[in-house]
Structures are given as structure tokens and as C-alpha cells.
Backbone atoms as SQL, in Angstrom:
CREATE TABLE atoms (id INTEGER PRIMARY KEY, chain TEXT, resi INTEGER, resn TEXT, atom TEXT, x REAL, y REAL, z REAL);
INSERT INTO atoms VALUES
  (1, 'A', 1, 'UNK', 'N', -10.213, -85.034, -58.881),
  (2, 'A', 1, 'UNK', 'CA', -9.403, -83.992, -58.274),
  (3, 'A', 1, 'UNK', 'C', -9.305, -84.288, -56.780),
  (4, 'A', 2, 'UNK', 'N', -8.195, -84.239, -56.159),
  (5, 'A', 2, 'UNK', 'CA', -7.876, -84.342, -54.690),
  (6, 'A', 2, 'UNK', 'C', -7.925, -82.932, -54.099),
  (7, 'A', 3, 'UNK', 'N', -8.551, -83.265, -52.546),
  (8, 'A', 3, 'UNK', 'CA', -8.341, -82.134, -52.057),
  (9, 'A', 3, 'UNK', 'C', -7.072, -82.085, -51.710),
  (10, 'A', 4, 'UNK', 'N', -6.763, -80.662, -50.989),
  (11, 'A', 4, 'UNK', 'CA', -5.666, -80.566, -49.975),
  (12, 'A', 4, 'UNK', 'C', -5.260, -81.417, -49.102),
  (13, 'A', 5, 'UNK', 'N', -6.658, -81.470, -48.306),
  (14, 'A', 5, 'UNK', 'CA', -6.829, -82.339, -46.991),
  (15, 'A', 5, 'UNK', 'C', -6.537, -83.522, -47.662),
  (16, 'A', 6, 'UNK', 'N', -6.817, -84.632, -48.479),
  (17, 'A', 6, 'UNK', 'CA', -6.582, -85.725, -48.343),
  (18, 'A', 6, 'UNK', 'C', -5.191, -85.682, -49.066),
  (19, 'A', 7, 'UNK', 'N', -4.354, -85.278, -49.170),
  (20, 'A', 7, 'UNK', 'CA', -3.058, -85.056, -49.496),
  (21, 'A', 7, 'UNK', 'C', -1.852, -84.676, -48.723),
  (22, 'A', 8, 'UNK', 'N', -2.764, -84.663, -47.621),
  (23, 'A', 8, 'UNK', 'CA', -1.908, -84.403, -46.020),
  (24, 'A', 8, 'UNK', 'C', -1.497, -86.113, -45.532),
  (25, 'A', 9, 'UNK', 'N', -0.061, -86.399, -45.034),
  (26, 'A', 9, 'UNK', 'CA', 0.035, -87.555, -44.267),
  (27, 'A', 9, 'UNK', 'C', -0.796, -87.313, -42.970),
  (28, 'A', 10, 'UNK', 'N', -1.091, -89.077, -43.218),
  (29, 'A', 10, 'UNK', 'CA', -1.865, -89.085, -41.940),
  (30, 'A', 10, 'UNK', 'C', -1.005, -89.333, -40.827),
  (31, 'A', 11, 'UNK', 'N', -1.614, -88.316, -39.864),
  (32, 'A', 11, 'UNK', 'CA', -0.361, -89.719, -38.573),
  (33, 'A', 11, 'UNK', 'C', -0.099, -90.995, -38.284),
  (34, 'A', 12, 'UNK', 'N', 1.183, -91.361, -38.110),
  (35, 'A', 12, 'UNK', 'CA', 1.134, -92.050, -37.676),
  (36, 'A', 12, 'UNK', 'C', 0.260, -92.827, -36.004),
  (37, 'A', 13, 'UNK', 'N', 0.491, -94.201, -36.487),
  (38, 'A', 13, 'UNK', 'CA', -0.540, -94.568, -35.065),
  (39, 'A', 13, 'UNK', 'C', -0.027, -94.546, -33.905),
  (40, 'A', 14, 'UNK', 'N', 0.020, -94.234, -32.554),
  (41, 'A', 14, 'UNK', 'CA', 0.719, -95.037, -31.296),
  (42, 'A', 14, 'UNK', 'C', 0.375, -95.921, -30.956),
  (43, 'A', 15, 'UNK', 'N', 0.229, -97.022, -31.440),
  (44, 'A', 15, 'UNK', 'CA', 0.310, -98.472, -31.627),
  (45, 'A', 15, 'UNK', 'C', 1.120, -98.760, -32.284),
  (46, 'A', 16, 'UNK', 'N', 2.419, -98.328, -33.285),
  (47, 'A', 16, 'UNK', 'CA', 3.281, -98.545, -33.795),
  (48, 'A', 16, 'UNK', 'C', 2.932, -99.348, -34.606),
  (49, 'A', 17, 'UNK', 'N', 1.447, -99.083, -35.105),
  (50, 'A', 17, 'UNK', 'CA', 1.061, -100.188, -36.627),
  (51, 'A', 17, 'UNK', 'C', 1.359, -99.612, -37.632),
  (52, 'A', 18, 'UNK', 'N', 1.951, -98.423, -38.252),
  (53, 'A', 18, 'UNK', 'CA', 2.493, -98.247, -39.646),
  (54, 'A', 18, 'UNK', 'C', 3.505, -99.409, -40.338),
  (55, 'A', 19, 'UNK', 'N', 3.186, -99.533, -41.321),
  (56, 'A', 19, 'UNK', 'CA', 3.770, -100.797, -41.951),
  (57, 'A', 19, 'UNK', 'C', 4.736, -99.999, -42.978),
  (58, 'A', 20, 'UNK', 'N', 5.707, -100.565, -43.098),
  (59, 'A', 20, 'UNK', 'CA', 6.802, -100.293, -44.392),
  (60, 'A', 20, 'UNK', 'C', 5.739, -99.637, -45.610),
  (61, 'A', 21, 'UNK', 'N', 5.123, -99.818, -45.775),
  (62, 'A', 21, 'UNK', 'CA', 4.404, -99.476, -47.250),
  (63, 'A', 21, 'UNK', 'C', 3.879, -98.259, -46.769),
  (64, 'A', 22, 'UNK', 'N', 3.786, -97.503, -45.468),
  (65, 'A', 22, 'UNK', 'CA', 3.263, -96.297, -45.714),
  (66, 'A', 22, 'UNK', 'C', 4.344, -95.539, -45.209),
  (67, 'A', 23, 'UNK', 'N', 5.549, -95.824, -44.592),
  (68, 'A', 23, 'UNK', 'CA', 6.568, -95.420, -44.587),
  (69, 'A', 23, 'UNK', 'C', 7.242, -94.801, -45.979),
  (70, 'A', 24, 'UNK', 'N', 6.843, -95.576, -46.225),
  (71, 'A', 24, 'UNK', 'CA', 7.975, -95.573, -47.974),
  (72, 'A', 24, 'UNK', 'C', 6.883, -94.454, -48.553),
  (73, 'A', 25, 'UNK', 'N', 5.604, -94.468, -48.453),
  (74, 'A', 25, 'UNK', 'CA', 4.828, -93.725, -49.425),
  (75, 'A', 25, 'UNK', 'C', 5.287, -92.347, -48.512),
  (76, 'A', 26, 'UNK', 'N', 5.197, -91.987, -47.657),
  (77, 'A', 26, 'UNK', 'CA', 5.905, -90.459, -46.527),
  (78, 'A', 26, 'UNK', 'C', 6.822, -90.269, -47.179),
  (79, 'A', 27, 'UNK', 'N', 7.915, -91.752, -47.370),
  (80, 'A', 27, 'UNK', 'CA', 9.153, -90.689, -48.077),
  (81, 'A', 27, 'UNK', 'C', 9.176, -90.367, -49.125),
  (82, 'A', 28, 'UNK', 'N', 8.849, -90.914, -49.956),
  (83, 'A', 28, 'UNK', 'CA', 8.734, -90.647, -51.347),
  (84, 'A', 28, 'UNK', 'C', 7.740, -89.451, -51.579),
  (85, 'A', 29, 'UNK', 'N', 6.491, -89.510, -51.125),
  (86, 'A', 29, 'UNK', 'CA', 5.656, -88.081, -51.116),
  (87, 'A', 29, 'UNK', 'C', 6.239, -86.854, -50.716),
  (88, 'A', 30, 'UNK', 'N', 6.883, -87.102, -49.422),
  (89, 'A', 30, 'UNK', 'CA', 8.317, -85.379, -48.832),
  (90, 'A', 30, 'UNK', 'C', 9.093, -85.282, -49.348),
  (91, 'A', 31, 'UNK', 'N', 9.913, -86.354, -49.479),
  (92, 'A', 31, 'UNK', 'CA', 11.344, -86.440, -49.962),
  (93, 'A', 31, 'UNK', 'C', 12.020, -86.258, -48.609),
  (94, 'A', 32, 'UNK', 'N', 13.292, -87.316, -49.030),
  (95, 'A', 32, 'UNK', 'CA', 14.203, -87.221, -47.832),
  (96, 'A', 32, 'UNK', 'C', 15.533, -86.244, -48.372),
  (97, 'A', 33, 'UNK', 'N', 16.647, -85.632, -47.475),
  (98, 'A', 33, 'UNK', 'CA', 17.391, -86.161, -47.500),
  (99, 'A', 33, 'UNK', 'C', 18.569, -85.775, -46.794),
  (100, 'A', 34, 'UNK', 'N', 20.142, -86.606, -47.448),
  (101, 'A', 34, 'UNK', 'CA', 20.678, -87.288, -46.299),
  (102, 'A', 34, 'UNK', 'C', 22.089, -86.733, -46.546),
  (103, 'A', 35, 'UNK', 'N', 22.796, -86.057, -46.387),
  (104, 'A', 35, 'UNK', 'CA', 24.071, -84.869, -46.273),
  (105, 'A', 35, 'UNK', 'C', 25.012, -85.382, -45.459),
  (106, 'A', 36, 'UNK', 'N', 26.025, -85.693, -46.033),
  (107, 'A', 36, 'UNK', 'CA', 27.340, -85.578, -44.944),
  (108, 'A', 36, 'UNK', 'C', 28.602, -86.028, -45.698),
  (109, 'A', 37, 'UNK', 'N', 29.688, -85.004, -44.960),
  (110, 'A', 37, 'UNK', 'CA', 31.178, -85.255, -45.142),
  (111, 'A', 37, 'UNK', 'C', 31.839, -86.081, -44.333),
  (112, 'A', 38, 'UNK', 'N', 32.936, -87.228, -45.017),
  (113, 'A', 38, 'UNK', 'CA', 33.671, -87.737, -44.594),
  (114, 'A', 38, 'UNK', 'C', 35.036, -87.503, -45.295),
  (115, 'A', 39, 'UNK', 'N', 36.249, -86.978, -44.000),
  (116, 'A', 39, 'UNK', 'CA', 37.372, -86.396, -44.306),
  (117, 'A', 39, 'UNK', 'C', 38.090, -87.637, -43.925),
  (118, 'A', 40, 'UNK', 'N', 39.290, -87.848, -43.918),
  (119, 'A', 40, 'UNK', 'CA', 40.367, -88.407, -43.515),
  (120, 'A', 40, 'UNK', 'C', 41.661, -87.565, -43.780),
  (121, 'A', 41, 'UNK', 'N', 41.486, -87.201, -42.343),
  (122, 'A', 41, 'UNK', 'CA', 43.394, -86.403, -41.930),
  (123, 'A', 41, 'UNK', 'C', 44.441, -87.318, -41.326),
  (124, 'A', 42, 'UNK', 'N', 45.559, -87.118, -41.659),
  (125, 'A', 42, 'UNK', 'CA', 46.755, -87.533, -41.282),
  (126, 'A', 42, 'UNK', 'C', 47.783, -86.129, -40.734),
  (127, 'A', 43, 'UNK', 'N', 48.143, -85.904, -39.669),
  (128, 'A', 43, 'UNK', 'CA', 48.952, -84.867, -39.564),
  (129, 'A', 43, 'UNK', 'C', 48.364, -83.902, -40.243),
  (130, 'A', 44, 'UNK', 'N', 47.704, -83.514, -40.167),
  (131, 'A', 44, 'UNK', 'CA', 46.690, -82.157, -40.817),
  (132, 'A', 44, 'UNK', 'C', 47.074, -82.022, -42.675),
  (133, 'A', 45, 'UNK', 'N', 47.442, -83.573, -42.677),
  (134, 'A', 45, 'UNK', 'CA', 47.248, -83.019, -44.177),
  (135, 'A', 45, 'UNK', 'C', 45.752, -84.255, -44.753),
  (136, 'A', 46, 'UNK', 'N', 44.950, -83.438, -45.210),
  (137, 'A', 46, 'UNK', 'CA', 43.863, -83.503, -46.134),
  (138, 'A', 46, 'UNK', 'C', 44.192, -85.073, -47.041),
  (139, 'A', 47, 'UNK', 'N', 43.809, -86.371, -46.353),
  (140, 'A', 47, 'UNK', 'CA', 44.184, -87.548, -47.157),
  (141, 'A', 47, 'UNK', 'C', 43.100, -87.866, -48.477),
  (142, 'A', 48, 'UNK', 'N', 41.409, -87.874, -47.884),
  (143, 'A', 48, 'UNK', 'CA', 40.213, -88.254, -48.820),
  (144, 'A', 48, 'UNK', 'C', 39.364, -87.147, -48.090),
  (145, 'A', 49, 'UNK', 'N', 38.342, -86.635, -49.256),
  (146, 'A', 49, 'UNK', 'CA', 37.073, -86.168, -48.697),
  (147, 'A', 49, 'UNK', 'C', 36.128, -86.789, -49.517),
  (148, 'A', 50, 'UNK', 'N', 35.585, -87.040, -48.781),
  (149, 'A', 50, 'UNK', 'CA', 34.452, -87.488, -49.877),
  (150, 'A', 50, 'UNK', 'C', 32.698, -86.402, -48.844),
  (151, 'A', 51, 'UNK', 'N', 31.837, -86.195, -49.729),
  (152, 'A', 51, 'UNK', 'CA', 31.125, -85.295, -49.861),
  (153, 'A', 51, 'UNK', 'C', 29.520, -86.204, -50.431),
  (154, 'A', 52, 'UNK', 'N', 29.077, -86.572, -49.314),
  (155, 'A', 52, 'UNK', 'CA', 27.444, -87.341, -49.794),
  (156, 'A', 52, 'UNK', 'C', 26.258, -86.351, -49.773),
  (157, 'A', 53, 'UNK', 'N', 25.512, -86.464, -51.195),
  (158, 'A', 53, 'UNK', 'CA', 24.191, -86.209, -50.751),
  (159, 'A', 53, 'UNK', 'C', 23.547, -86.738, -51.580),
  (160, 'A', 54, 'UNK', 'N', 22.303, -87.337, -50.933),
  (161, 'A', 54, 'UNK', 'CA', 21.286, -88.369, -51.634),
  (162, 'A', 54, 'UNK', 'C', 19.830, -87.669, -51.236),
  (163, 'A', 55, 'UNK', 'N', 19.244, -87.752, -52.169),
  (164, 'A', 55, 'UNK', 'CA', 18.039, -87.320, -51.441),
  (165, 'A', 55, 'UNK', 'C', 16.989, -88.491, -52.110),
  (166, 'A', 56, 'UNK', 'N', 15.899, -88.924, -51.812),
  (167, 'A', 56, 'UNK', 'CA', 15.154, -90.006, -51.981),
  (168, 'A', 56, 'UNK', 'C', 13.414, -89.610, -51.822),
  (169, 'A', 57, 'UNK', 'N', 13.313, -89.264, -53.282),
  (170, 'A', 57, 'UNK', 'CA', 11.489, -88.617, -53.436),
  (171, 'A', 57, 'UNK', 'C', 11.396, -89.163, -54.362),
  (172, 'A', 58, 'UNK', 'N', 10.229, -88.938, -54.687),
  (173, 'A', 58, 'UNK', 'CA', 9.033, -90.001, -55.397),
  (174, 'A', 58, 'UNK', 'C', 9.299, -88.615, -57.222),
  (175, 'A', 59, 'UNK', 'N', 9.217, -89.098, -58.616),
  (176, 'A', 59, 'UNK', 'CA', 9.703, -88.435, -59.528),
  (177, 'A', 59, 'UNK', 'C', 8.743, -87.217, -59.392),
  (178, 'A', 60, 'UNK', 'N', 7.401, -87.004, -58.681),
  (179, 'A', 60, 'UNK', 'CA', 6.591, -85.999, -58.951),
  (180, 'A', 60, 'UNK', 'C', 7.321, -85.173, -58.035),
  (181, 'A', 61, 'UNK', 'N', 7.678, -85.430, -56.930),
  (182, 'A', 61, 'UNK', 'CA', 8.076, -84.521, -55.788),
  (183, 'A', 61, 'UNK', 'C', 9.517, -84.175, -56.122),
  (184, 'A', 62, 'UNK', 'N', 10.062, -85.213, -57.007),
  (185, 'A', 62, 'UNK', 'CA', 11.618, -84.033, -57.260),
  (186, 'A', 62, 'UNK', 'C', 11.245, -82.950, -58.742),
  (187, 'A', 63, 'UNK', 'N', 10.484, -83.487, -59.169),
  (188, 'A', 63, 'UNK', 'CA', 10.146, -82.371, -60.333),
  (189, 'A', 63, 'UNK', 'C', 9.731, -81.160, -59.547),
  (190, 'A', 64, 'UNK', 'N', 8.836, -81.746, -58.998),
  (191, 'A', 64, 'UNK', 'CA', 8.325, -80.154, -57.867),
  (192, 'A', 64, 'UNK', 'C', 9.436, -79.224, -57.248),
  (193, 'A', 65, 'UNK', 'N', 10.893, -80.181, -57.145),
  (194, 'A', 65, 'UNK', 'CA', 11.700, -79.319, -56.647),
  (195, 'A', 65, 'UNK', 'C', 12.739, -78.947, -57.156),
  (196, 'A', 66, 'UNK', 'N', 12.481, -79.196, -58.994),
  (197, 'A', 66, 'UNK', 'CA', 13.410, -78.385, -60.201),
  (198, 'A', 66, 'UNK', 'C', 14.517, -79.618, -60.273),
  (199, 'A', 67, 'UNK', 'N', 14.218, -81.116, -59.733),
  (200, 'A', 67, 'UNK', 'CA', 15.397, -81.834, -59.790),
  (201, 'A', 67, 'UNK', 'C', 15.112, -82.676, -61.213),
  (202, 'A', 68, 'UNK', 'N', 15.382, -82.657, -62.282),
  (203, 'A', 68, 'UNK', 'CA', 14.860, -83.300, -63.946),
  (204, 'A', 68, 'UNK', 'C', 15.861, -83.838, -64.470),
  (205, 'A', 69, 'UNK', 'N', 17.036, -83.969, -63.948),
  (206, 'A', 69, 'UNK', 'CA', 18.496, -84.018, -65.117),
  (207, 'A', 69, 'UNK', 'C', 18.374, -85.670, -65.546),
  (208, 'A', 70, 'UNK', 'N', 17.526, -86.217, -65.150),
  (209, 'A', 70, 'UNK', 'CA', 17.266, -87.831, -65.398),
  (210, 'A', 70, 'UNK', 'C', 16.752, -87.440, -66.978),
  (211, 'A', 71, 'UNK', 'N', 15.990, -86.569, -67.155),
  (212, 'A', 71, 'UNK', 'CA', 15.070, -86.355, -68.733),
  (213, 'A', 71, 'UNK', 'C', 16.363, -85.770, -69.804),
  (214, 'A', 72, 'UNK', 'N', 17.250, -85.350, -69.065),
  (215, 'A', 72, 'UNK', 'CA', 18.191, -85.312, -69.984),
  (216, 'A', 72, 'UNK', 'C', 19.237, -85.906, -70.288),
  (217, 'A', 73, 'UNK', 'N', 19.934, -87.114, -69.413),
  (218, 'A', 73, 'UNK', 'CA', 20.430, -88.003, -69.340),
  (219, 'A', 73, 'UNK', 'C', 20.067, -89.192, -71.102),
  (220, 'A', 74, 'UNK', 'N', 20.854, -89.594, -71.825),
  (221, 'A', 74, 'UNK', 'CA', 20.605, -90.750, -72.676),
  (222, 'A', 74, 'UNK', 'C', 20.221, -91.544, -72.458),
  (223, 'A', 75, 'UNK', 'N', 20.992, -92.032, -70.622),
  (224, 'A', 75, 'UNK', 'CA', 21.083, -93.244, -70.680),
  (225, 'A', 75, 'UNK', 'C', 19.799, -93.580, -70.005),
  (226, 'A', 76, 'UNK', 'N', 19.393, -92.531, -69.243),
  (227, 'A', 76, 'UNK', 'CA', 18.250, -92.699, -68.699),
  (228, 'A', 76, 'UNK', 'C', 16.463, -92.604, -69.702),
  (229, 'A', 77, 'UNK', 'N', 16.716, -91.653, -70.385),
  (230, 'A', 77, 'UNK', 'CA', 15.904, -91.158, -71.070),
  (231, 'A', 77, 'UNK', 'C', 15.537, -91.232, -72.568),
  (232, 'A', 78, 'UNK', 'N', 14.782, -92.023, -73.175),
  (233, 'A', 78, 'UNK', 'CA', 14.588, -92.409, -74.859),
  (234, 'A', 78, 'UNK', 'C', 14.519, -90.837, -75.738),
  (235, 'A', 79, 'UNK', 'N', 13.926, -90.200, -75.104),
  (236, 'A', 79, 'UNK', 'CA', 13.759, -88.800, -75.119),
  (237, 'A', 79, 'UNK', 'C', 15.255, -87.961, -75.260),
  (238, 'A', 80, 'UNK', 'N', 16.315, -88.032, -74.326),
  (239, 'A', 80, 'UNK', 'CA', 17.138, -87.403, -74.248),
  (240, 'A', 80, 'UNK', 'C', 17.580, -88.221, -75.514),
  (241, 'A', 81, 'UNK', 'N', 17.737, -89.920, -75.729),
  (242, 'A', 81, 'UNK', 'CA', 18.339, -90.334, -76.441),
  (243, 'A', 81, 'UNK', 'C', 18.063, -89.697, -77.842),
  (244, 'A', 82, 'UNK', 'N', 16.474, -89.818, -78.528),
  (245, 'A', 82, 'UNK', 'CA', 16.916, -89.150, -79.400),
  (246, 'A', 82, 'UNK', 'C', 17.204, -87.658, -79.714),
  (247, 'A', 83, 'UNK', 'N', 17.201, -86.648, -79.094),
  (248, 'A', 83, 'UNK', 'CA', 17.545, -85.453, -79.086),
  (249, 'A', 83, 'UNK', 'C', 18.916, -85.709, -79.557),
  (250, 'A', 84, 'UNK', 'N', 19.577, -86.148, -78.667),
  (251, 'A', 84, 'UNK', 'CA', 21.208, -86.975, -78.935),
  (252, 'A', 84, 'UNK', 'C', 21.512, -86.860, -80.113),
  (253, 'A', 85, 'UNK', 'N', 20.919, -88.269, -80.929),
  (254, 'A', 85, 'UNK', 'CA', 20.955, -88.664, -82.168),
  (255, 'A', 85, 'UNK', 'C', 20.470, -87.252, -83.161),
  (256, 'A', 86, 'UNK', 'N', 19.688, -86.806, -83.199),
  (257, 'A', 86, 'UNK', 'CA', 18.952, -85.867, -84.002),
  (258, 'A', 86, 'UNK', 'C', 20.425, -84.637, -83.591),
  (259, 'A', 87, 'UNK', 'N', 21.399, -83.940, -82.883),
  (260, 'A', 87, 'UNK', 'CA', 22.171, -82.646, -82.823),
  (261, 'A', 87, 'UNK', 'C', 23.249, -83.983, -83.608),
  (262, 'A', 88, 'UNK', 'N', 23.255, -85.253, -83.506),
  (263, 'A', 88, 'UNK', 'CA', 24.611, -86.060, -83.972),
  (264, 'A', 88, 'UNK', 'C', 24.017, -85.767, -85.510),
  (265, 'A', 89, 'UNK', 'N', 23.413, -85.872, -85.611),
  (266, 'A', 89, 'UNK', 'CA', 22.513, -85.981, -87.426),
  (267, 'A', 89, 'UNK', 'C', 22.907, -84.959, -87.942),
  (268, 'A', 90, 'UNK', 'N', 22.542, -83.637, -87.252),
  (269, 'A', 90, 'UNK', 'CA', 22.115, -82.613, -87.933),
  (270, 'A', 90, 'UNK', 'C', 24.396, -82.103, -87.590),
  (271, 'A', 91, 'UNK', 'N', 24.627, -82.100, -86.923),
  (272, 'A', 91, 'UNK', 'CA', 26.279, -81.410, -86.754),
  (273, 'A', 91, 'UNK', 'C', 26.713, -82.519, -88.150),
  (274, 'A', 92, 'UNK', 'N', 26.950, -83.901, -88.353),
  (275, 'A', 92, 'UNK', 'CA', 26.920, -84.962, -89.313),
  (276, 'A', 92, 'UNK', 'C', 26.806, -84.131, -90.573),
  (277, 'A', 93, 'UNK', 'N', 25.543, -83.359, -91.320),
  (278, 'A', 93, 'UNK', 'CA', 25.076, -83.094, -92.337),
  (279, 'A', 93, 'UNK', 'C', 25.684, -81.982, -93.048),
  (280, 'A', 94, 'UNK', 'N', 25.806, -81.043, -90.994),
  (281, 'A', 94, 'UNK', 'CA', 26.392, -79.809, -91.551),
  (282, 'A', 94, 'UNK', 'C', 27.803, -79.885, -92.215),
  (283, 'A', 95, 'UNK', 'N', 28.544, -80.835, -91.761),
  (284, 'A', 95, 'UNK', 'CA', 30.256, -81.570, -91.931),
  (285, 'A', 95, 'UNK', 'C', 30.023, -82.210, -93.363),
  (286, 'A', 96, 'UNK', 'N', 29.165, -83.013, -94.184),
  (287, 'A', 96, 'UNK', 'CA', 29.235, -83.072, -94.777),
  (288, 'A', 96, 'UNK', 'C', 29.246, -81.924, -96.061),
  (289, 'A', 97, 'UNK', 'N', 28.164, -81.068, -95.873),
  (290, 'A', 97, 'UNK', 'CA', 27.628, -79.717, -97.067),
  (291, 'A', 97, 'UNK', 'C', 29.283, -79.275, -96.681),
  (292, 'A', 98, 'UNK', 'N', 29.553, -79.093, -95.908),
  (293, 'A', 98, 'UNK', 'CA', 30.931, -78.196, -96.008),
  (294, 'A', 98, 'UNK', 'C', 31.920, -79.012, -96.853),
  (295, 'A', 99, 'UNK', 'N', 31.672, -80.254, -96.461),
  (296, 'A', 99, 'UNK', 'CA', 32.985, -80.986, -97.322),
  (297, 'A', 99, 'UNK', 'C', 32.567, -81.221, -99.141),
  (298, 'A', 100, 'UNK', 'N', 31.212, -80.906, -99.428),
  (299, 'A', 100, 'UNK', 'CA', 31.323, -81.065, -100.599),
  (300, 'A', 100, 'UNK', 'C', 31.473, -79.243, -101.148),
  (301, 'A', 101, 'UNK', 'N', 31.460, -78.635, -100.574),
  (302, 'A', 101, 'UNK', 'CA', 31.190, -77.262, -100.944),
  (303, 'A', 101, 'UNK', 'C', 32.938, -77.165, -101.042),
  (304, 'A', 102, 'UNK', 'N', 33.510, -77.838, -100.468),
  (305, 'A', 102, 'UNK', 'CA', 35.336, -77.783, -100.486),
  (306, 'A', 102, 'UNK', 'C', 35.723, -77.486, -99.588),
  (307, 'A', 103, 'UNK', 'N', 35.158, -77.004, -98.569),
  (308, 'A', 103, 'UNK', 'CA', 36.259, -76.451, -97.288),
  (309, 'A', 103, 'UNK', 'C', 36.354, -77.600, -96.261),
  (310, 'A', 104, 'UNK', 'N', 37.326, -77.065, -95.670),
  (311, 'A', 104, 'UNK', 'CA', 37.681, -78.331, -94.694),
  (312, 'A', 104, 'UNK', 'C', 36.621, -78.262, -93.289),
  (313, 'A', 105, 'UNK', 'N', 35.908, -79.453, -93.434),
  (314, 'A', 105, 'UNK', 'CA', 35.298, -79.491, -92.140),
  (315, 'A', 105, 'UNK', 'C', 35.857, -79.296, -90.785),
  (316, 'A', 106, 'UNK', 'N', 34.607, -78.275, -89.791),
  (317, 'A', 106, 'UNK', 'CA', 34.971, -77.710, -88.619),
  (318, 'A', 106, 'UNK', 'C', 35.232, -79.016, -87.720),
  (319, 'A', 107, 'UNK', 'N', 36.476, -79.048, -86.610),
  (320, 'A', 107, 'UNK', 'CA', 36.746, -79.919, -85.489),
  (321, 'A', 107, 'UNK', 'C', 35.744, -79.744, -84.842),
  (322, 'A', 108, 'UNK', 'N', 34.651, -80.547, -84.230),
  (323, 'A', 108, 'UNK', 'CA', 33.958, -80.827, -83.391),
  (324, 'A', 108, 'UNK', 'C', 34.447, -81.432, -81.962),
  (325, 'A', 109, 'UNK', 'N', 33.140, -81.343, -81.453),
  (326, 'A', 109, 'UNK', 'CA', 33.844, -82.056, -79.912),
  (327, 'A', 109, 'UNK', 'C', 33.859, -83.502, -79.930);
């Protein structure tokens, strides 16, 4: 079990000896992140917007902050994948019982 205290960043040094590897562990432990709009006007008419946000934490620290949609993703997730497969199975089965029972199977998405 960790305490609190050792779960605190340490400061950095003023000797400017922090190395990339504890950089990266700060960001990933806080999380960053990084917001901004880029418009392009012509004569005040509205040409592109484009709309960034990235944020860059470590998977414990975006769970901590309700960010999960990776676990539901297929492509990301074996997990999501078969959930996938298993509602394709089971909508599949239900389309079939209907078609032998005689009625015309429901349009799906």
C-alpha cells in the first residue's frame, strides 16, 4: 500500500536534472491537457473550424476522470469485441425464431 506522501510529485531540481522519463511519468500521473480553436475567415464568412482537444494521462488517471470509451470501442477492446459479437448472435437468433414461426423478420440497423 502507498502512502499519500509518496504519491506526491517530487520537485523538480534547480539544476535542471529532470530527465524525460520523469517528465513523462508527471504527465501521465496529472494528465495534461491541450484545447484550442482554429477558424479560418474570409470576409466574415466562416471558411474551416476545426476544434482540438487532446488530453494525455496515464489509463489509471483517465479512468479516475470517467474517461473509459476505449473499453467500449471493438476496435480497441477484445471485451467490447465480444459483447459485439454476443448482441450480433443473440438479434441473429431472434430473426431467425421469427422467420421460422412465419412472420417476416424485424429491419434491424
Amino acid at each position: 500500500m502507498t502512502s499519500p506522501a509518496s504519491r506526491l510529485p517530487q520537485p523538480y531540481s534547480h539544476d535542471g536534472g529532470s530527465n524525460l522519463a520523469d517528465i513523462l511519468e508527471r504527465v501521465l500521473d496529472k494528465g495534461v491537457v491541450i484545447a484550442g480553436d482554429i477558424r479560418i475567415n474570409l470576409l466574415d464568412i466562416e471558411l474551416l473550424t476545426i476544434k482540438l482537444r487532446l488530453i494525455v494521462a496515464s489509463v489509471d488517471k483517465a479512468k479516475e476522470m470517467g474517461i473509459d470509451w476505449w473499453e467500449d470501442d471493438p476496435a480497441l477492446s477484445s471485451r467490447a469485441h465480444r459483447g459485439e459479437l454476443a448482441r450480433e448472435n443473440a438479434e441473429l437468433r431472434e430473426r431467425l425464431a421469427e422467420l421460422e414461426r412465419g412472420g417476416a423478420p424485424r429491419e434491424t440497423e
